[in-house]
């Protein structure tokens, strides 16, 4: 004679993940994150444009800094200039008060990114996955060392794409960064409303 035992209810954790209501709620939340900000300003959001004198100083400062670095590069026959320095100029002259534009971040971020990517390059070579590894590791190391500088992500890519030698760490990463920072220190403080840097370390 078979005993009638109550059937046990099977409750697997992954079944809860497939719950329709849960998925629907997550989708709505995700969609709101993407479109939510546009509800407050559907076509254009107001942007605080800087005063025309700020724009002029940003233009003149970045012009002189990049021109000086390029001139020194030609005169010394050293590659002191690289594309990420254009983005660095946006920060140190366009938004000199930004924490990401301070000397510690500019010099430290470029050095950290160059070092990390050179290690990755010489250990694993240059390939799509090592490029991703170099940039991601550079970001993580910059965050750990408090030297986050957005253009430094491009420095890591430059190293990987050009298969740079170890000399890249000194020229242009260190020397070029120092030249740009010195230009920013000298030039930004000529403007009455600017103070640079906010801190050195």
Short mmCIF file of N, CA, C and O in Angstrom, two decimals, residues 92 95-98 102 184-185 188-199:
data_model
loop_
_atom_site.label_atom_id
_atom_site.label_comp_id
_atom_site.label_asym_id
_atom_site.label_seq_id
_atom_site.Cartn_x
_atom_site.Cartn_y
_atom_site.Cartn_z
N UNK A 92 42.97 70.78 -18.17
CA UNK A 92 43.78 71.72 -17.40
C UNK A 92 43.55 73.18 -17.77
O UNK A 92 43.83 74.07 -16.96
N UNK A 95 38.69 73.26 -17.66
CA UNK A 95 38.11 73.12 -16.31
C UNK A 95 39.25 72.92 -15.29
O UNK A 95 39.38 71.85 -14.70
N UNK A 96 40.08 73.95 -15.10
CA UNK A 96 41.25 73.79 -14.24
C UNK A 96 40.92 73.49 -12.78
O UNK A 96 41.80 73.03 -12.04
N UNK A 97 39.69 73.75 -12.35
CA UNK A 97 39.29 73.46 -10.97
C UNK A 97 38.94 71.99 -10.76
O UNK A 97 38.78 71.55 -9.63
N UNK A 98 38.79 71.25 -11.84
CA UNK A 98 38.38 69.84 -11.73
C UNK A 98 39.41 69.03 -10.97
O UNK A 98 40.62 69.19 -11.17
N UNK A 102 44.20 68.14 -11.83
CA UNK A 102 45.28 68.57 -10.96
C UNK A 102 46.59 67.85 -11.32
O UNK A 102 46.57 66.77 -11.91
N UNK A 184 50.36 74.97 -17.61
CA UNK A 184 49.09 75.27 -16.96
C UNK A 184 49.30 76.09 -15.69
O UNK A 184 48.54 77.02 -15.40
N UNK A 185 50.34 75.78 -14.92
CA UNK A 185 50.64 76.53 -13.69
C UNK A 185 50.99 77.97 -14.03
O UNK A 185 50.45 78.92 -13.43
N UNK A 188 47.62 79.61 -16.30
CA UNK A 188 46.32 79.76 -15.63
C UNK A 188 46.34 80.83 -14.56
O UNK A 188 45.36 81.54 -14.34
N UNK A 189 47.46 80.98 -13.87
CA UNK A 189 47.53 81.96 -12.78
C UNK A 189 47.71 83.39 -13.26
O UNK A 189 47.66 84.33 -12.46
N UNK A 190 47.91 83.57 -14.57
CA UNK A 190 47.94 84.92 -15.12
C UNK A 190 46.54 85.53 -15.16
O UNK A 190 46.39 86.74 -15.06
N UNK A 191 45.52 84.68 -15.29
CA UNK A 191 44.13 85.15 -15.28
C UNK A 191 43.71 85.41 -13.84
O UNK A 191 43.96 84.60 -12.95
N UNK A 192 43.05 86.54 -13.61
CA UNK A 192 42.69 86.95 -12.26
C UNK A 192 41.73 85.96 -11.59
O UNK A 192 41.83 85.70 -10.39
N UNK A 193 40.82 85.38 -12.39
CA UNK A 193 39.80 84.52 -11.81
C UNK A 193 40.22 83.05 -11.72
O UNK A 193 39.46 82.21 -11.28
N UNK A 194 41.45 82.74 -12.12
CA UNK A 194 41.89 81.35 -12.11
C UNK A 194 42.97 81.12 -11.05
O UNK A 194 43.82 81.98 -10.83
N UNK A 195 42.91 79.93 -10.45
CA UNK A 195 43.97 79.49 -9.53
C UNK A 195 44.27 78.04 -9.88
O UNK A 195 43.38 77.19 -9.84
N UNK A 196 45.51 77.78 -10.23
CA UNK A 196 45.90 76.41 -10.57
C UNK A 196 47.30 76.16 -10.07
O UNK A 196 48.18 76.98 -10.25
N UNK A 197 47.53 75.06 -9.40
CA UNK A 197 46.59 73.97 -9.11
C UNK A 197 45.83 74.22 -7.81
O UNK A 197 46.23 75.07 -7.01
N UNK A 198 44.81 73.45 -7.60
CA UNK A 198 44.10 73.47 -6.33
C UNK A 198 44.91 72.73 -5.27
O UNK A 198 44.85 73.02 -4.09
N UNK A 199 45.62 71.71 -5.72
CA UNK A 199 46.55 70.98 -4.84
C UNK A 199 47.57 70.30 -5.73
O UNK A 199 47.33 70.02 -6.90
#
